[in-house]
Structure formats: structure tokens, C-alpha cells
PDB file of C-alpha atoms in Angstrom:
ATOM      1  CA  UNK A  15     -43.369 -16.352 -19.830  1.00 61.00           C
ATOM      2  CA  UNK A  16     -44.443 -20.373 -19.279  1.00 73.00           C
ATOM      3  CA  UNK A  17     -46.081 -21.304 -16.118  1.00 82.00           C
ATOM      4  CA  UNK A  18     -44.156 -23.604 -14.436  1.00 87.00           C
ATOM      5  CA  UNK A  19     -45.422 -27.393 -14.516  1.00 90.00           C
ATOM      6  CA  UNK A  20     -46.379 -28.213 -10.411  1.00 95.00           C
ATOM      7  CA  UNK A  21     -45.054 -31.041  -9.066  1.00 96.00           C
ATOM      8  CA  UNK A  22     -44.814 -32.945  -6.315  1.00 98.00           C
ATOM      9  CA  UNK A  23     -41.745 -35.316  -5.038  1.00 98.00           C
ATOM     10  CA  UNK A  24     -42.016 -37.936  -1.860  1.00 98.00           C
ATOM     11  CA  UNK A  25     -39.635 -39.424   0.486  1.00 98.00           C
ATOM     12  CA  UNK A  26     -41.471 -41.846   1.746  1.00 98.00           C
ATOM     13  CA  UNK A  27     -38.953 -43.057   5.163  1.00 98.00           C
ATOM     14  CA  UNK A  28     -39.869 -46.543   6.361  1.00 97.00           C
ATOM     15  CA  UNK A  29     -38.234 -46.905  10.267  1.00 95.00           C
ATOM     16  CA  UNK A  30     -36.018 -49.655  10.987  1.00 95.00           C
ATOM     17  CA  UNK A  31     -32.933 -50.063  12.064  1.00 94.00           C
ATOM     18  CA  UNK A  32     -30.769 -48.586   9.633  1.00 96.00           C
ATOM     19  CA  UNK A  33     -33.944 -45.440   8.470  1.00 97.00           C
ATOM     20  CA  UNK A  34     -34.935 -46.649   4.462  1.00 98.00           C
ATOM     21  CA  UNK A  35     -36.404 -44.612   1.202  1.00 98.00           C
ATOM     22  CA  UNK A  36     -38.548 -45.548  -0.881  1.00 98.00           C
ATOM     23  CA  UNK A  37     -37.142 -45.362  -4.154  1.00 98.00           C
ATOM     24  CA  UNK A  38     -38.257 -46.960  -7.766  1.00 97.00           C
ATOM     25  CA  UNK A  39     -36.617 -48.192 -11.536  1.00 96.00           C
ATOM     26  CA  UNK A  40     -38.096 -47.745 -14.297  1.00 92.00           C
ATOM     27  CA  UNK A  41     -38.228 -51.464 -16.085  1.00 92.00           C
ATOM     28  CA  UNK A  42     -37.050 -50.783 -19.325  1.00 87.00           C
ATOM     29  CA  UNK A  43     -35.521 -47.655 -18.816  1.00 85.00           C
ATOM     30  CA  UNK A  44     -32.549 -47.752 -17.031  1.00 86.00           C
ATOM     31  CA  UNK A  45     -31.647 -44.758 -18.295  1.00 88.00           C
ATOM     32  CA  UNK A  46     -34.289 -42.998 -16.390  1.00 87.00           C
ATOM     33  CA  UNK A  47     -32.100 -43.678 -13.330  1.00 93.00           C
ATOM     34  CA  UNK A  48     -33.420 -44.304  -9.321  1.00 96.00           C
ATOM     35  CA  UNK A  49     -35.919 -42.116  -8.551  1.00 96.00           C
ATOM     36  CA  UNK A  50     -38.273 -41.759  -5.665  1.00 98.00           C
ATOM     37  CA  UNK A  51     -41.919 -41.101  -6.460  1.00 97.00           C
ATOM     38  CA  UNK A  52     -42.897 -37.724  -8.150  1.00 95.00           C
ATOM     39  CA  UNK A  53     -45.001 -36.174 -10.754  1.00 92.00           C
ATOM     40  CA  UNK A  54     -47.867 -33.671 -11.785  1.00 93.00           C
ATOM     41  CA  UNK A  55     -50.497 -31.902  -9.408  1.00 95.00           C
ATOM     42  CA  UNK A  56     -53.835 -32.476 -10.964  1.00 93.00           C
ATOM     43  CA  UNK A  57     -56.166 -29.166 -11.600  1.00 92.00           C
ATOM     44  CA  UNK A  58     -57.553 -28.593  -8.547  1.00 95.00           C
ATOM     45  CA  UNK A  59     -55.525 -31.199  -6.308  1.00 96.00           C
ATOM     46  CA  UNK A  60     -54.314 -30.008  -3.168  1.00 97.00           C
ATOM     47  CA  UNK A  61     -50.560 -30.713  -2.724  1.00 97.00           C
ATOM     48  CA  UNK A  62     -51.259 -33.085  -0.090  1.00 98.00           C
ATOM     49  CA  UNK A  63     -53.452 -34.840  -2.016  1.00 97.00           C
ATOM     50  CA  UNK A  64     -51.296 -35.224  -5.198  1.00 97.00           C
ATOM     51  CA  UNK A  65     -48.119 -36.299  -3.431  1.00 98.00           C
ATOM     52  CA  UNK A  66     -50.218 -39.413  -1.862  1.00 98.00           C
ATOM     53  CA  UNK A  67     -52.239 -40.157  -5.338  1.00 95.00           C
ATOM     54  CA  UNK A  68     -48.684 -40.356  -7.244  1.00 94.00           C
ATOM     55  CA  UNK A  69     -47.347 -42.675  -4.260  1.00 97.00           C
ATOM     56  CA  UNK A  70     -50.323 -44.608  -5.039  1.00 95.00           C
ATOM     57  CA  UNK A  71     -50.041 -44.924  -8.933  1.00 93.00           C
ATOM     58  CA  UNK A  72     -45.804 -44.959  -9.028  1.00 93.00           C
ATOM     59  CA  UNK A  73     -45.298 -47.792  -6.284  1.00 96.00           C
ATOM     60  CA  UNK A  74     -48.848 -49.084  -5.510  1.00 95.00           C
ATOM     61  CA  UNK A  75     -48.291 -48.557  -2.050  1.00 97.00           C
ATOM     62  CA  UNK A  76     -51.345 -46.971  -0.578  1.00 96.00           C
ATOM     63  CA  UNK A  77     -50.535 -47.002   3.194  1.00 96.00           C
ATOM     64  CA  UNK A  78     -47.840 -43.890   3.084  1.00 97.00           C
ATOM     65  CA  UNK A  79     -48.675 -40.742   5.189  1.00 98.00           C
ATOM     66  CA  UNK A  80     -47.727 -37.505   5.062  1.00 98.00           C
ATOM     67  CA  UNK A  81     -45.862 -36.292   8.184  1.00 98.00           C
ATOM     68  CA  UNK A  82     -45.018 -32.722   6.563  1.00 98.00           C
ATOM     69  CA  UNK A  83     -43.478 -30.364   3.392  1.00 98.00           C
ATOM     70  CA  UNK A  84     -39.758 -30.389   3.156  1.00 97.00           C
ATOM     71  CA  UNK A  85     -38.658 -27.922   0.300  1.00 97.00           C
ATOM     72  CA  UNK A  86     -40.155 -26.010  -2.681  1.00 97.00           C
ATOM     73  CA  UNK A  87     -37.541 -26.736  -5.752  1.00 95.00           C
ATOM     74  CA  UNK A  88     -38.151 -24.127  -8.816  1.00 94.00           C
ATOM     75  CA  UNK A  89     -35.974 -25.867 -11.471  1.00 90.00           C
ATOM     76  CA  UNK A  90     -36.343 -26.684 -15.499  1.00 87.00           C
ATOM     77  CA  UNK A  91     -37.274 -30.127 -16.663  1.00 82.00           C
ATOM     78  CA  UNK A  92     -33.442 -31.738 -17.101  1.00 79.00           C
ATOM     79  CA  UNK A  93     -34.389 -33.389 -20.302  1.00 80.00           C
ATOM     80  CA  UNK A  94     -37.089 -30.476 -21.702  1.00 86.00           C
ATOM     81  CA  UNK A  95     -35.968 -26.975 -20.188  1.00 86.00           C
ATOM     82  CA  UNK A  96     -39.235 -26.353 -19.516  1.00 88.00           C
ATOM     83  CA  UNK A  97     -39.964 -24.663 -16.390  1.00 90.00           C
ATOM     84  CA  UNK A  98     -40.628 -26.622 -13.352  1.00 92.00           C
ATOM     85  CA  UNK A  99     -41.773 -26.170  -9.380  1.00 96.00           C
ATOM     86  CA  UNK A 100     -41.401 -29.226  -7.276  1.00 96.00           C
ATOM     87  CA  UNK A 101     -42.612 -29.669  -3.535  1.00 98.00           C
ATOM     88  CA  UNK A 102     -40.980 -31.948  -1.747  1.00 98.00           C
ATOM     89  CA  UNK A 103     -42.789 -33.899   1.188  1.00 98.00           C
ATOM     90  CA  UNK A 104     -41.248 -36.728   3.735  1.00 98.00           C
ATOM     91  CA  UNK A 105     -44.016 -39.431   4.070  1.00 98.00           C
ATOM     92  CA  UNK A 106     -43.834 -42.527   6.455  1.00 98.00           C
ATOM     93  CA  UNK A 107     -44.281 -46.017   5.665  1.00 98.00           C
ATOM     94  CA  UNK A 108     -45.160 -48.836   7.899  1.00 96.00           C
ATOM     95  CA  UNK A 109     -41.907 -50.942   8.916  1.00 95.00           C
ATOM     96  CA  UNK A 110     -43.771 -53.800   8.006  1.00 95.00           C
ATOM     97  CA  UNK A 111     -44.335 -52.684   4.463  1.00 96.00           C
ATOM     98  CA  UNK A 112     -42.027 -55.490   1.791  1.00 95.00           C
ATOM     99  CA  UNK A 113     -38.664 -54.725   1.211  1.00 97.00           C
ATOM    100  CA  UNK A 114     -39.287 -54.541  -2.841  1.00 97.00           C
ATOM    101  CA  UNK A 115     -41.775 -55.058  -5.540  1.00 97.00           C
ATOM    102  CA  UNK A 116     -42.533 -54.394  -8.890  1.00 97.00           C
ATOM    103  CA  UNK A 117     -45.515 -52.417  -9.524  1.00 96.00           C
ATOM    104  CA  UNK A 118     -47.525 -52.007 -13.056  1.00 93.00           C
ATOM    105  CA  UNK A 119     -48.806 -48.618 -13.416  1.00 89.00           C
ATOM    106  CA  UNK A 120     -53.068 -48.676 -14.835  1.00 86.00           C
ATOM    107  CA  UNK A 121     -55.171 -45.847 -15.117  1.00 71.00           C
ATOM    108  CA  UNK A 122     -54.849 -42.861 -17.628  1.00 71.00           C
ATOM    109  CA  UNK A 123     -51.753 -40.747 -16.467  1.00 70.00           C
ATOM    110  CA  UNK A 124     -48.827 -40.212 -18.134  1.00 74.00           C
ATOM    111  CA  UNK A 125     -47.467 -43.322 -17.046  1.00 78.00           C
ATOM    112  CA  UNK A 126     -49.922 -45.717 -17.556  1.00 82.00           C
ATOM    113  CA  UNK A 127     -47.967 -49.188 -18.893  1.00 85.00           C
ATOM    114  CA  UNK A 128     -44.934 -48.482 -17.361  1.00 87.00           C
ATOM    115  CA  UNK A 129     -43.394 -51.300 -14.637  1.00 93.00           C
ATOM    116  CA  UNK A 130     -41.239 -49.791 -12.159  1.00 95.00           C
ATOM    117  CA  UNK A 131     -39.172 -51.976  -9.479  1.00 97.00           C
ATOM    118  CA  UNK A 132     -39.383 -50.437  -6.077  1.00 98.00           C
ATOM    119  CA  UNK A 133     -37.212 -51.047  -2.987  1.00 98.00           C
ATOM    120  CA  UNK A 134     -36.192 -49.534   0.081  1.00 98.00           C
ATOM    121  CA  UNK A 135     -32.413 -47.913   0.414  1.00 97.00           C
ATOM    122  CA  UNK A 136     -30.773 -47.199   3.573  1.00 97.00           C
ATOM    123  CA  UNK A 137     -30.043 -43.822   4.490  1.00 97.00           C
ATOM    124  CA  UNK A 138     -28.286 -42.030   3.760  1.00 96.00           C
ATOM    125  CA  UNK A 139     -27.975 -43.026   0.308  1.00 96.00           C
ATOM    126  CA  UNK A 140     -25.048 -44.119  -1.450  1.00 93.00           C
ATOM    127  CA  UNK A 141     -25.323 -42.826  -4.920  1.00 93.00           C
ATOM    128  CA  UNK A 142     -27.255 -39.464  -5.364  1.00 95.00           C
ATOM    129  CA  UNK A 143     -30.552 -40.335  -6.989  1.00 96.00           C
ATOM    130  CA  UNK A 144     -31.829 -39.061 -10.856  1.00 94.00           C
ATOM    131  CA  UNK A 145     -32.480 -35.438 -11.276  1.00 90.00           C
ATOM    132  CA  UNK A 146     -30.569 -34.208  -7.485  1.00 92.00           C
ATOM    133  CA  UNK A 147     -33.775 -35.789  -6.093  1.00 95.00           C
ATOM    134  CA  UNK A 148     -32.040 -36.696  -2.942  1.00 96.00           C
ATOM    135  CA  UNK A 149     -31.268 -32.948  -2.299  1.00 95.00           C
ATOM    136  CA  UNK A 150     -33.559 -32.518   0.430  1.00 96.00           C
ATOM    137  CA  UNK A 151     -33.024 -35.380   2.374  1.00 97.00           C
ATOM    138  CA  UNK A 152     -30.895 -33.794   5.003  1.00 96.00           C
ATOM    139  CA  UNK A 153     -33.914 -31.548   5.778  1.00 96.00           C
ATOM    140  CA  UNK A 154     -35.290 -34.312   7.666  1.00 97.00           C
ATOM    141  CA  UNK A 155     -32.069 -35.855   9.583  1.00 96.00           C
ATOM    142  CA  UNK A 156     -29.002 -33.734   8.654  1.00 95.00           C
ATOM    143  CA  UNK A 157     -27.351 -37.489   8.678  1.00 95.00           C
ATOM    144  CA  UNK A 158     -29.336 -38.285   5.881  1.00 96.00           C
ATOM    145  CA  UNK A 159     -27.702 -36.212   3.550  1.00 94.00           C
ATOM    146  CA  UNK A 160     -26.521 -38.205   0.328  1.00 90.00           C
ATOM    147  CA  UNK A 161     -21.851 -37.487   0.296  1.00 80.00           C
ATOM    148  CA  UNK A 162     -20.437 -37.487  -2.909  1.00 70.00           C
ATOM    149  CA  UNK A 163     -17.344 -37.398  -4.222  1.00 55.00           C
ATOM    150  CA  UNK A 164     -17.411 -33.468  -4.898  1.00 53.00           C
ATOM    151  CA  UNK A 165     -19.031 -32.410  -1.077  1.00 45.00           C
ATOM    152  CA  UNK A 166     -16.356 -34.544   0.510  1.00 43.00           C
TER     153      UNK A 166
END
């Protein structure tokens, strides 16, 4: 049996009026669809740790904190099949932080070279995001939860 890849997935909520999530594009790849920040644990990375570090390296924003863990998704890659366990942490930013950027990843991960255009939605979302990543949102405020067509 294959070990599941660990992961890590962050809704980072910056408070305003109308509550916002961080959410990112990836230039190029529109095919990739919105997606909020998310990716690999590193070998001995605490969770913590790795949610913050792919913040950092997805969206360059390096001011998010972690407020607490949301959900534990065991799920295969949509693309791959390969087995999968995602945790799923809500993060704050500052209210202050820009409404949208674009952000050029460096360094030697797996996305190193990619541009990704990042902006703050409203919540609750309009559209579901790529993969079901918007799943969990209603764990934080049950009015965050993304409607669709089908759950109407």
C-alpha cells in the first residue's frame, strides 16, 4: 500500500467588512483553476510550520498566522490517483494586507518559476474553488460555506 503524500491547505481570512480569502491563479495555467495556498510537508516539518512556509513561497505573504486546524481531508491526487492527506488550517491576515498581487515563486520546490496572481474573495465564495478546496470553509463561520447549484 502507498503512503499517502502529507499536505497542508490554508485559508488565510483577512477581516473587513465583507470577511475575504486568500486565494491564487496560476499565470499560465488557467486550467489549474483558483486555488488557495497548499502543498507538501517537508521531512521533519511540523504541520504548523509547513502550512506558513507554503503561504510564504505560494503568495509571498509572510505576515499570515495561524489561529487553528480546521479538517484532516484523506483524498487521491484528482489528476494522479495517488493517495493523498490534506490538513486544512484557517490563518489570519492583516486587513491592511493589498487587495492583489502577483507573486514569482524562487527557491527549489516544486514550484519554483511559476507566477501566480493572488487576491482576496469575499466570503462566502461564489464559485467553489479547484479540487473542493473550499469544503471546509463553513468550519470556521457556517455562513461561509461556498452554495452551489447542486446544495441549493
Amino acid at each position: 500500500m502507498t503512503r499517502p503524500r502529507i499536505r497542508v491547505a490554508a485559508y488565510v481570512i483577512r477581516n473587513r467588512a465583507v470577511p475575504e480569502v486568500l486565494v491564487s491563479d496560476h499565470i499560465g495555467m488557467p486550467e489549474a483553476g483558483t486555488q488557495v495556498p497548499a502543498g507538501g510537508v517537508k521531512s521533519g516539518e511540523e504541520l504548523e510550520e509547513g502550512v506558513l512556509r507554503e503561504v510564504a513561497e505560494a503568495t509571498g505573504l509572510l505576515t499570515a498566522a495561524v489561529v487553528r486546524q480546521i479538517a484532516v481531508e484523506s483524498k487521491p491526487h484528482p489528476d494522479t490517483g495517488q493517495p493523498r492527506r490534506t490538513t486544512f488550517f484557517f490563518l489570519q491576515a492583516s486587513a491592511e494586507t493589498c487587495d492583489a498581487w502577483k507573486h514569482h515563486v524562487k527557491g527549489d520546490g516544486e514550484d519554483t518559476g511559476l507566477t501566480f496572481a493572488c487576491r482576496f474573495l469575499p466570503l462566502p465564495l461564489e464559485q467553489p474553488l479547484a479540487d473542493g478546496q473550499d469544503a471546509w470553509l463553513g468550519h470556521i463561520d457556517s455562513r461561509w460555506t461556498t452554495v452551489t447549484v447542486d446544495s441549493q
